[in-house]
PDB file of C-alpha atoms and ligand atoms in Angstrom:
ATOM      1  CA  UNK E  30      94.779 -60.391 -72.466  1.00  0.00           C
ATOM      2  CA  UNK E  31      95.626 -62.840 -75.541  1.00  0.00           C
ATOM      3  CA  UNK E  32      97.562 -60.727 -78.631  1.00  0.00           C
ATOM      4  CA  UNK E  33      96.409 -62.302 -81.816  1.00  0.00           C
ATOM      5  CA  UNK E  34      98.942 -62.185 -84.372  1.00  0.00           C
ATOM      6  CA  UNK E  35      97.765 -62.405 -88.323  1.00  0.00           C
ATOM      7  CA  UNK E  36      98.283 -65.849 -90.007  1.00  0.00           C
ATOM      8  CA  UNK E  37      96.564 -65.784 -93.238  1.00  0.00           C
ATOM      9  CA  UNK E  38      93.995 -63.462 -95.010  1.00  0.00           C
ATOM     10  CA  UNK E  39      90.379 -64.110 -96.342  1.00  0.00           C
ATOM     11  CA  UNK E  40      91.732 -64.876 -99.581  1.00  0.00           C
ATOM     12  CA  UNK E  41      94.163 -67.682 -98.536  1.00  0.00           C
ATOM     13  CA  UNK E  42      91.603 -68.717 -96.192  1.00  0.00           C
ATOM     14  CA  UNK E  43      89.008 -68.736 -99.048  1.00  0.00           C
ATOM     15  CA  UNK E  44      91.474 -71.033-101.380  1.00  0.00           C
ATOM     16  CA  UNK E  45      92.867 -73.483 -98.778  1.00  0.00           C
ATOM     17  CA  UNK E  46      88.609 -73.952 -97.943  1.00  0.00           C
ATOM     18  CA  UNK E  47      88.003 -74.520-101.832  1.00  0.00           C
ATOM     19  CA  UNK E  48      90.697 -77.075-101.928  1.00  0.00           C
ATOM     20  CA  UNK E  49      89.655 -78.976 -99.088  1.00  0.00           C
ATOM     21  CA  UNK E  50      86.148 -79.111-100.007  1.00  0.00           C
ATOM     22  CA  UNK E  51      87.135 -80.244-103.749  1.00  0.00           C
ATOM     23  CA  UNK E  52      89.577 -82.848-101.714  1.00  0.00           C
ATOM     24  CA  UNK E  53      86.949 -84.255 -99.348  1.00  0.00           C
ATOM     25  CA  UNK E  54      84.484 -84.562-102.542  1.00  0.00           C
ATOM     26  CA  UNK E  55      86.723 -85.965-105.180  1.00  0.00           C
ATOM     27  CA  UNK E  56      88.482 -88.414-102.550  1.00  0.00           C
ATOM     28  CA  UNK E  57      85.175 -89.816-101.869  1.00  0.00           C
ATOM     29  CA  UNK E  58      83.693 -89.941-105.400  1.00  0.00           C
ATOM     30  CA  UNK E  59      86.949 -91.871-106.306  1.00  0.00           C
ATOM     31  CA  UNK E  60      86.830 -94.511-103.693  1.00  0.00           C
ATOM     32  CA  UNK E  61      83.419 -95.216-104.354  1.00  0.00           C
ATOM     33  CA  UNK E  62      84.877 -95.622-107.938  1.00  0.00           C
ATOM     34  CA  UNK E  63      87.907 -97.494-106.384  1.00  0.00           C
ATOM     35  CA  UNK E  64      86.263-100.694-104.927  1.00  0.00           C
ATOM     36  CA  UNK E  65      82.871-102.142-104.099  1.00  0.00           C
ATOM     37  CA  UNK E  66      83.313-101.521-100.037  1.00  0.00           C
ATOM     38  CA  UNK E  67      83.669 -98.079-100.966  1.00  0.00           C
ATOM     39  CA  UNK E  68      80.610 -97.562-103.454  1.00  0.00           C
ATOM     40  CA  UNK E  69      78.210 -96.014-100.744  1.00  0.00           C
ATOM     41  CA  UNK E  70      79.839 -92.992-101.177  1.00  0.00           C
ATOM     42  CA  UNK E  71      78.612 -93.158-104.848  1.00  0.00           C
ATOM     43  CA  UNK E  72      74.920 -92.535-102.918  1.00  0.00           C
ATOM     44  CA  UNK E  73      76.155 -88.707-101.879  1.00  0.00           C
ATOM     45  CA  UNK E  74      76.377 -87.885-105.384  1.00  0.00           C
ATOM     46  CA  UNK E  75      73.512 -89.061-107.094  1.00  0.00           C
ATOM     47  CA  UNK E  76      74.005 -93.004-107.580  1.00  0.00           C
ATOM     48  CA  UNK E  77      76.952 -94.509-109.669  1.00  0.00           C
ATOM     49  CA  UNK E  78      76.598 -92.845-112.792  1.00  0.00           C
ATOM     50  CA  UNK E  79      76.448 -89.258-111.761  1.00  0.00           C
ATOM     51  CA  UNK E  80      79.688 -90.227-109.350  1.00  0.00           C
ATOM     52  CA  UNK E  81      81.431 -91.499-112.391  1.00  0.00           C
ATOM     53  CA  UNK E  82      80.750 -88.170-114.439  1.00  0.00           C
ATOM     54  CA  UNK E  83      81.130 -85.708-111.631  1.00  0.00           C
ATOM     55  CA  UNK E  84      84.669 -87.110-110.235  1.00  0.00           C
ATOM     56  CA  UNK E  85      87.052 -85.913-113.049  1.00  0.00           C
ATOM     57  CA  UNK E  86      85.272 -82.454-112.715  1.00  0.00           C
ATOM     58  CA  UNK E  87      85.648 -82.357-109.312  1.00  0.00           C
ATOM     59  CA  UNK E  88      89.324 -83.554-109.732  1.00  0.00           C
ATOM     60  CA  UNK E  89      89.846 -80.321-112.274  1.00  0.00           C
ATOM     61  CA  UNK E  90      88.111 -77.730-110.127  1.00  0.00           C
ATOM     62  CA  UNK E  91      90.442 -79.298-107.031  1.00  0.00           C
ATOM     63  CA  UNK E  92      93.937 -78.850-109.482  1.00  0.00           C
ATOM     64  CA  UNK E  93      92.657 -75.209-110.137  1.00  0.00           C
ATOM     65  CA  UNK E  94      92.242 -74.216-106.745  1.00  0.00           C
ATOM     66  CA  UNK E  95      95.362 -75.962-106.013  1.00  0.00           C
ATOM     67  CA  UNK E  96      97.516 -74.342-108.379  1.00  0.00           C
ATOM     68  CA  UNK E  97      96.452 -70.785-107.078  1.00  0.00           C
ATOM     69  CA  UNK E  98      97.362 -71.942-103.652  1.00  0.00           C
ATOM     70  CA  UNK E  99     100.377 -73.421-104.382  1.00  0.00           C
ATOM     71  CA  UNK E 100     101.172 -70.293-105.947  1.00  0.00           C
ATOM     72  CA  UNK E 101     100.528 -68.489-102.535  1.00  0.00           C
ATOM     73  CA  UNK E 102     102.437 -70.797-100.477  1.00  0.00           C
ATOM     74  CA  UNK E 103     105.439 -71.720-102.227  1.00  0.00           C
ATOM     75  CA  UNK E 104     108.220 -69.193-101.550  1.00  0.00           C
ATOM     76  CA  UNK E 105     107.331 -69.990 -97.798  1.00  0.00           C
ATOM     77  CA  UNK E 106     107.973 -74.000 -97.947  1.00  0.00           C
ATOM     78  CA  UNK E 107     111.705 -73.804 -99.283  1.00  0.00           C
ATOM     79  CA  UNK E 108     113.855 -76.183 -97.203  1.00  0.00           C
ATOM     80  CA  UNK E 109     116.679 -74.383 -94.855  1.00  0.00           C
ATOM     81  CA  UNK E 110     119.348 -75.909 -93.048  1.00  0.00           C
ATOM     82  CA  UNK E 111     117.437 -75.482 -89.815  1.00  0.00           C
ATOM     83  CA  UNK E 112     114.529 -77.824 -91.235  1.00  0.00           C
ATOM     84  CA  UNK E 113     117.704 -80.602 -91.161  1.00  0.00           C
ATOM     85  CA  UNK E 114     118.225 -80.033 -87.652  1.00  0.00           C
ATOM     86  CA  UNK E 115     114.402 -80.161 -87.018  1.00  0.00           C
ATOM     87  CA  UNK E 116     114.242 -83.563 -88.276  1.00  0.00           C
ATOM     88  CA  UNK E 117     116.455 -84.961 -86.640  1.00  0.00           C
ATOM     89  CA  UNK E 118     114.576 -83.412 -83.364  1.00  0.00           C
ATOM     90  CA  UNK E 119     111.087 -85.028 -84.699  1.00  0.00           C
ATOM     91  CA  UNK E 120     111.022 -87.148 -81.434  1.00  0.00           C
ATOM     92  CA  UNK E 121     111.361 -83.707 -79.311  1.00  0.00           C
ATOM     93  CA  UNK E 122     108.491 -81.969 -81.458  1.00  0.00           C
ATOM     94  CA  UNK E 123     106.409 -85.253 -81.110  1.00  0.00           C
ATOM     95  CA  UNK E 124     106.791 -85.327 -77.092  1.00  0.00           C
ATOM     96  CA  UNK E 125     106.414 -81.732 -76.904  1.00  0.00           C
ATOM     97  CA  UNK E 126     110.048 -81.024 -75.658  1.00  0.00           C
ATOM     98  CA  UNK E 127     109.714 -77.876 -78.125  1.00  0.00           C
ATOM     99  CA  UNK E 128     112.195 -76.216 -76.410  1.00  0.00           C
ATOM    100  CA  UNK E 129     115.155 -78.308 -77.763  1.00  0.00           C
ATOM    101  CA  UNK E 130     113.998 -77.782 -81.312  1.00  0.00           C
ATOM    102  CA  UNK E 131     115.494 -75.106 -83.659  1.00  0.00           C
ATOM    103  CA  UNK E 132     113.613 -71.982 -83.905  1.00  0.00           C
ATOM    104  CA  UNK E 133     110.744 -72.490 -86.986  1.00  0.00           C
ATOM    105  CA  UNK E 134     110.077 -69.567 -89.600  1.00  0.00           C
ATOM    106  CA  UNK E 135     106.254 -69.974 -91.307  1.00  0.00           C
ATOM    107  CA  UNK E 136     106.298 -73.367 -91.722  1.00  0.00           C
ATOM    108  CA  UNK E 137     108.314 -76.816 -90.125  1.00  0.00           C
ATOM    109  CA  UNK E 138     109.837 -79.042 -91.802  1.00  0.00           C
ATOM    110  CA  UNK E 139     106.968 -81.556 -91.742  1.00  0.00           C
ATOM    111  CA  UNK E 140     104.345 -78.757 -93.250  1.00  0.00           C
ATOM    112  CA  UNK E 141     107.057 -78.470 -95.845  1.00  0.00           C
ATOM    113  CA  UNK E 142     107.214 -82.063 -96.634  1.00  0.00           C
ATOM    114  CA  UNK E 143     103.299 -82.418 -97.100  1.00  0.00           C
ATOM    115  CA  UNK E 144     103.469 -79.189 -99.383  1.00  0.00           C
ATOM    116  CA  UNK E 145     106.139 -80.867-101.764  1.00  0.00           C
ATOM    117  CA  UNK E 146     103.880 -83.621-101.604  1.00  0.00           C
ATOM    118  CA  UNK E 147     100.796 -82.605-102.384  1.00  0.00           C
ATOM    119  CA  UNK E 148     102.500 -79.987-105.245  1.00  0.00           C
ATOM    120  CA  UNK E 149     103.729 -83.587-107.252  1.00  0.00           C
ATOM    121  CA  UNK E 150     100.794 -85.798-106.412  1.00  0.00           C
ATOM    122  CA  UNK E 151      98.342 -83.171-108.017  1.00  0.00           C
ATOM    123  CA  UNK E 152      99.530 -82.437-110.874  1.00  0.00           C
ATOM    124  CA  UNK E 153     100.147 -86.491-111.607  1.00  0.00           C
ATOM    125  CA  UNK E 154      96.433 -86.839-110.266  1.00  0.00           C
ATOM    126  CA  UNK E 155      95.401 -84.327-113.280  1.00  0.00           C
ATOM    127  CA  UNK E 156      97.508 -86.318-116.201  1.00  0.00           C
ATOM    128  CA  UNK E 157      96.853 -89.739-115.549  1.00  0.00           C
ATOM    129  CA  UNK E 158      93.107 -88.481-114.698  1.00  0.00           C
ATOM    130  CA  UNK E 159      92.904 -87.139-118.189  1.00  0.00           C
ATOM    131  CA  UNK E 160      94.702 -89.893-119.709  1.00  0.00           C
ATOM    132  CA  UNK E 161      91.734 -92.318-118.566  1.00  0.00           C
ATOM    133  CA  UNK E 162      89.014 -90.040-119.048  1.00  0.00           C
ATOM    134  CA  UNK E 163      86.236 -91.899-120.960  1.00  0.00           C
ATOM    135  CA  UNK E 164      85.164 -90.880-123.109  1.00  0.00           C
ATOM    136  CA  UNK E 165      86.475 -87.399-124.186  1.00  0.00           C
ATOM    137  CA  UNK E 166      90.530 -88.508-124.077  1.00  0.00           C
ATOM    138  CA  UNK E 167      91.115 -92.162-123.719  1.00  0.00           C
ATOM    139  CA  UNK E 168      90.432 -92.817-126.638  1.00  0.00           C
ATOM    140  CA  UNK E 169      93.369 -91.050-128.005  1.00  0.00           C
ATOM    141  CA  UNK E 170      96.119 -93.419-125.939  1.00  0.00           C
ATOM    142  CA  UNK E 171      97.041 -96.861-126.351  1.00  0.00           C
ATOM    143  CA  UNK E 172      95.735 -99.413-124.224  1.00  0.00           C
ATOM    144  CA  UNK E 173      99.062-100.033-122.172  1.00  0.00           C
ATOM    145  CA  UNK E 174      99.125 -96.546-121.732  1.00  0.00           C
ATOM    146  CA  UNK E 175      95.693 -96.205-119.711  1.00  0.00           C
ATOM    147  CA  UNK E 176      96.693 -99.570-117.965  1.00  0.00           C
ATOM    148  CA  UNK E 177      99.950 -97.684-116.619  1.00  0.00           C
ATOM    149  CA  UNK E 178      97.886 -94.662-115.957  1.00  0.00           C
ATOM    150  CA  UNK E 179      95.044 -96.213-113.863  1.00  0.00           C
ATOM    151  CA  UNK E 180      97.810 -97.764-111.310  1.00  0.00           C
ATOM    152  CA  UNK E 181      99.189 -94.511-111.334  1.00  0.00           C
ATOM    153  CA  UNK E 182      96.067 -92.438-110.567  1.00  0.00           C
ATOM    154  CA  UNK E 183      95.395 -95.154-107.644  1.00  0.00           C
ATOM    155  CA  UNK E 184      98.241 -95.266-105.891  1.00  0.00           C
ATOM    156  CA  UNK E 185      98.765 -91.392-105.878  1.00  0.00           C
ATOM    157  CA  UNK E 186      95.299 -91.279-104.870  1.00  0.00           C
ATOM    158  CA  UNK E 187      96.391 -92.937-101.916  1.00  0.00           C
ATOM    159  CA  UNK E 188      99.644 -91.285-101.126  1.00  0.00           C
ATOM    160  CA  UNK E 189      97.862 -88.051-100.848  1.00  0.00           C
ATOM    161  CA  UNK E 190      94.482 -88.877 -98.787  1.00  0.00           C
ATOM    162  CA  UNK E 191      97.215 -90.903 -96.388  1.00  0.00           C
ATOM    163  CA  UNK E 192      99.123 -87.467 -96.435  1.00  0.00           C
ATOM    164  CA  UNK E 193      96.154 -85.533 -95.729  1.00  0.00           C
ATOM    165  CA  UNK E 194      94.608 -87.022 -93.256  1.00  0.00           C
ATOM    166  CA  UNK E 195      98.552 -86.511 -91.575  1.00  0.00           C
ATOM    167  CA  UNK E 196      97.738 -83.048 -92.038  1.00  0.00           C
ATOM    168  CA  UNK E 197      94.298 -82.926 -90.276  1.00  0.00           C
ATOM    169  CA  UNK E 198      95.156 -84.820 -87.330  1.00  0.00           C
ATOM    170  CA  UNK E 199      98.562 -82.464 -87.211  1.00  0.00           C
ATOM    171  CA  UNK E 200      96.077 -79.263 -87.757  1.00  0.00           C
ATOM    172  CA  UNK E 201      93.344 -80.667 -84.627  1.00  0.00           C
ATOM    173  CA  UNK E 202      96.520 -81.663 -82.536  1.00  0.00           C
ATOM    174  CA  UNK E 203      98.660 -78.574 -82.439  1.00  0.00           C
ATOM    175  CA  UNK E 204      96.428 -76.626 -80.319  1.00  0.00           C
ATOM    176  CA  UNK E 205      95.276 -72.947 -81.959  1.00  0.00           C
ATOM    177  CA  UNK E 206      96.320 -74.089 -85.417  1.00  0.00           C
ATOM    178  CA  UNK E 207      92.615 -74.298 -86.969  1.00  0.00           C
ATOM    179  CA  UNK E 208      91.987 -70.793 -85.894  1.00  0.00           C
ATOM    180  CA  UNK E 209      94.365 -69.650 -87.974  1.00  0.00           C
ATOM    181  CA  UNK E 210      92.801 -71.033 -90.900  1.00  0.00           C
ATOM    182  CA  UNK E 211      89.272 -70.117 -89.371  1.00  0.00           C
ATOM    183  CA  UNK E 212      89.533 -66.604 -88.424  1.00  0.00           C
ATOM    184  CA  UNK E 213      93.388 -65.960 -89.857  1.00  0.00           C
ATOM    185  CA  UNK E 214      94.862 -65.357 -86.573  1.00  0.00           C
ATOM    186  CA  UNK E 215      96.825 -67.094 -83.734  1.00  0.00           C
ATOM    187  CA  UNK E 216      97.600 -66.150 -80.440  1.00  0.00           C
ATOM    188  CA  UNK E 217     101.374 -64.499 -80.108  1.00  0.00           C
ATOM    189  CA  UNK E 218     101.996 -68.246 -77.347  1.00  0.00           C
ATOM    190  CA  UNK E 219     101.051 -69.927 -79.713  1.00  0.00           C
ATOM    191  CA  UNK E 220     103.482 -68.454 -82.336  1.00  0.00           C
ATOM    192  CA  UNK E 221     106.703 -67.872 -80.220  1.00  0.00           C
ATOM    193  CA  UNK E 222     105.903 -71.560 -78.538  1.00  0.00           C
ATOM    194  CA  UNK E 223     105.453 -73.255 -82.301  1.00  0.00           C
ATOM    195  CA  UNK E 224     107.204 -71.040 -85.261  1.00  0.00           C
ATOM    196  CA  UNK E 225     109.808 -68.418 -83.181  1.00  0.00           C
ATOM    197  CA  UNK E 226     111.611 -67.463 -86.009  1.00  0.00           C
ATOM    198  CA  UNK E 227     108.122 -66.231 -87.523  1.00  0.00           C
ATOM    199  CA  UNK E 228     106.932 -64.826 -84.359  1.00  0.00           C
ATOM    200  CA  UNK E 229     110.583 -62.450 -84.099  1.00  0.00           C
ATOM    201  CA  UNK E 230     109.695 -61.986 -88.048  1.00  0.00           C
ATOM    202  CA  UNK E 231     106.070 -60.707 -86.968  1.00  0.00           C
ATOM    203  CA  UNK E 232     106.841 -58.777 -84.033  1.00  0.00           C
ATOM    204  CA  UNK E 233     110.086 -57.445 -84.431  1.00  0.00           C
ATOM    205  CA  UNK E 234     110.650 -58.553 -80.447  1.00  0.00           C
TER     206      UNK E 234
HETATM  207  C1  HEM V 327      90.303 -81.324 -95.135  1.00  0.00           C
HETATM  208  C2  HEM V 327      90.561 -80.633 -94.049  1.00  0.00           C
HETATM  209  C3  HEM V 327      91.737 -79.706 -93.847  1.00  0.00           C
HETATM  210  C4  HEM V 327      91.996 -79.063 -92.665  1.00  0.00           C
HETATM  211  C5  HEM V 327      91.199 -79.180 -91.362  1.00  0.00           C
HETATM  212  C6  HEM V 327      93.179 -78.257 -92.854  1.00  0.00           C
HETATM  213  C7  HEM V 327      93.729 -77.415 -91.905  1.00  0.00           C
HETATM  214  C8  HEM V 327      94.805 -76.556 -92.098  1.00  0.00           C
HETATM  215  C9  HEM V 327      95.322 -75.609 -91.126  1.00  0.00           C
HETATM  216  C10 HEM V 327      94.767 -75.414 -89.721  1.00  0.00           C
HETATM  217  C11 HEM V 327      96.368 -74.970 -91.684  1.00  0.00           C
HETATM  218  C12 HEM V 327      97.230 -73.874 -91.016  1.00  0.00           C
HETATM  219  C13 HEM V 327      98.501 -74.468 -90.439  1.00  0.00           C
HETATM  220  C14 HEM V 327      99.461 -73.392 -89.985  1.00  0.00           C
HETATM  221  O1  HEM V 327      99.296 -72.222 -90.349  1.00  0.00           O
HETATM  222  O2  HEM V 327     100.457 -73.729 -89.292  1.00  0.00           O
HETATM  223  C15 HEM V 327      96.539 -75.487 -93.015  1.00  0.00           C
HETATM  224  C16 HEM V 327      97.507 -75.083 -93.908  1.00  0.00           C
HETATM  225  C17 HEM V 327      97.673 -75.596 -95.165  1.00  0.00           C
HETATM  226  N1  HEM V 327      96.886 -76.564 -95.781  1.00  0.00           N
HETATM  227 FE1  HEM V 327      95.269 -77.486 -94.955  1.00  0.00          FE
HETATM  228  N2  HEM V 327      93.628 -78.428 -94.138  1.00  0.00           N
HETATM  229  C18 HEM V 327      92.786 -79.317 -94.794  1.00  0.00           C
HETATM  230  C19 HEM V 327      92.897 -79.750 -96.098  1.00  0.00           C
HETATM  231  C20 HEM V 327      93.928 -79.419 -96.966  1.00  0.00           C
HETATM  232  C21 HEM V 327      94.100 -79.938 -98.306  1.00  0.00           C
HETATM  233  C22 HEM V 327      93.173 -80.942 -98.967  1.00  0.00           C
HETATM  234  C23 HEM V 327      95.241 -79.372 -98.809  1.00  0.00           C
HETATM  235  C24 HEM V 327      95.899 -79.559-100.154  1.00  0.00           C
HETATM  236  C25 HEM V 327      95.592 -80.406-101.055  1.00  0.00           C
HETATM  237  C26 HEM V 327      95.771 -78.478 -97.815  1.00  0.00           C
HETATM  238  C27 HEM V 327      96.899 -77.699 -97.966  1.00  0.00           C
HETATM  239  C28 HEM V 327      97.406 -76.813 -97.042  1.00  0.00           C
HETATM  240  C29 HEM V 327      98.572 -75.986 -97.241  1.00  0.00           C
HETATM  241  C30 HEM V 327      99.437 -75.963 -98.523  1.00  0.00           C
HETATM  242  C31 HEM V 327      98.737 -75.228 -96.072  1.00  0.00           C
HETATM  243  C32 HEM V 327      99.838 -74.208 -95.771  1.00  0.00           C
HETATM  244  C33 HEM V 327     101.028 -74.961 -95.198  1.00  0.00           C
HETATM  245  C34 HEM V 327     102.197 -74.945 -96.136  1.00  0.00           C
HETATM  246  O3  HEM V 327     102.198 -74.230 -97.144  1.00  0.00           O
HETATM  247  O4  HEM V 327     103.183 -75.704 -95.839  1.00  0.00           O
HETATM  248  N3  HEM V 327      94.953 -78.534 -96.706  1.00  0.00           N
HETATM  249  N4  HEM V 327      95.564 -76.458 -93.251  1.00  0.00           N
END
């Protein structure tokens, strides 16, 4: 019989499903904004005007939900010595020779390094986003300012959908994982096989 040990509640569940849902919506209202291959996104929100007006405010509810999850998550993605050692083991964890790795707590180093990422690219998304906002604050900066900012916005923009769509492939690929942001639970294999330290942390074995 499988033992299903408790991952995340309905209310971290709840806010990692907001921010995903503002991700998937304001990554796809920007590229539509981004370049003309990309405008037929534009079509899922109403045409090109209601894309342009609903983006920021997508981009603000995303920040939001983001801060309150960041908030959740933080004091579990500090970097230990043991995340060195995994690092340098990245080819074992790739191939699946898990057993040469260090023991994991909550998170590996890699889930780390997309947290940090995600907790500067956000916030820079937000600034430079309100920086070019026409026509409620743009108007207060000078032009080189919004030329600057646009860059900016893009090329974070792109940092953190490349970043994300690491993390989905990493979520589908490590077997069990989506279940734990599904239901909130994962199996005590899949625990003691992928975070040890956790699993001992959990079960006190
Ligand atoms: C779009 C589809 C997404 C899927 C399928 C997905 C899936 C998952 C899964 C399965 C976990 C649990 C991993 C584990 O417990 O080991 C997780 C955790 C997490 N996800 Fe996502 N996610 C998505 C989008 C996002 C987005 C857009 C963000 C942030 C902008 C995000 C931020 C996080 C964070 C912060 C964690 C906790 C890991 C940590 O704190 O290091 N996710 N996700």
């Amino acid at each position: 019989m499988t033992t299903w040990i408790r991952r995340y509640s309905a209310r971290e569940r709840s806010n990692h499903w907001l921010v995903a849902i503002s991700f998937v919506l304001a990554a796809l209202s920007g590229l539509a904004l981004f370049h003309p291959a990309f405008f037929f996104f534009a079509y899922l929100f109403g045409g090109g005007t209601w894309d342009r007006i609903l983006h920021p405010f997508i981009g603000v509810f995303l920040s939001l939900f983001f801060i309150a999850l960041a908030a959740r998550f933080w004091r579990f993605n500090h970097f230990t010595p043991a995340d060195r050692q995994w690092m340098k083991h990245i080819g074992d964890e790739l191939c699946n020779r898990d057993e040469r790795l260090p023991e994991v707590g909550k998170y590996n180093a890699g889930q780390k390094y997309l947290f940090w990422t995600v907790v500067v690219t956000v916030p820079t998304l937000l600034i430079s986003g309100i920086v070019i906002w026409q026509p409620w604050f743009a108007p207060y900066f000078p032009v080189w300012l919004l030329r600057v900012a646009v860059v900016v916005h893009a090329l974070t923009a792109w940092i953190m959908i490349l970043g994300i769509i690491v993390h989905v492939y990493a979520a589908i690929w490590v077997k069990g994982s989506v279940r734990a942001m599904t239901r909130g639970t994962v199996s005590a294999a899949w625990a003691k096989h992928h975070h040890r330290a956790w699993y001992r942390e959990m079960t006190g074995k």
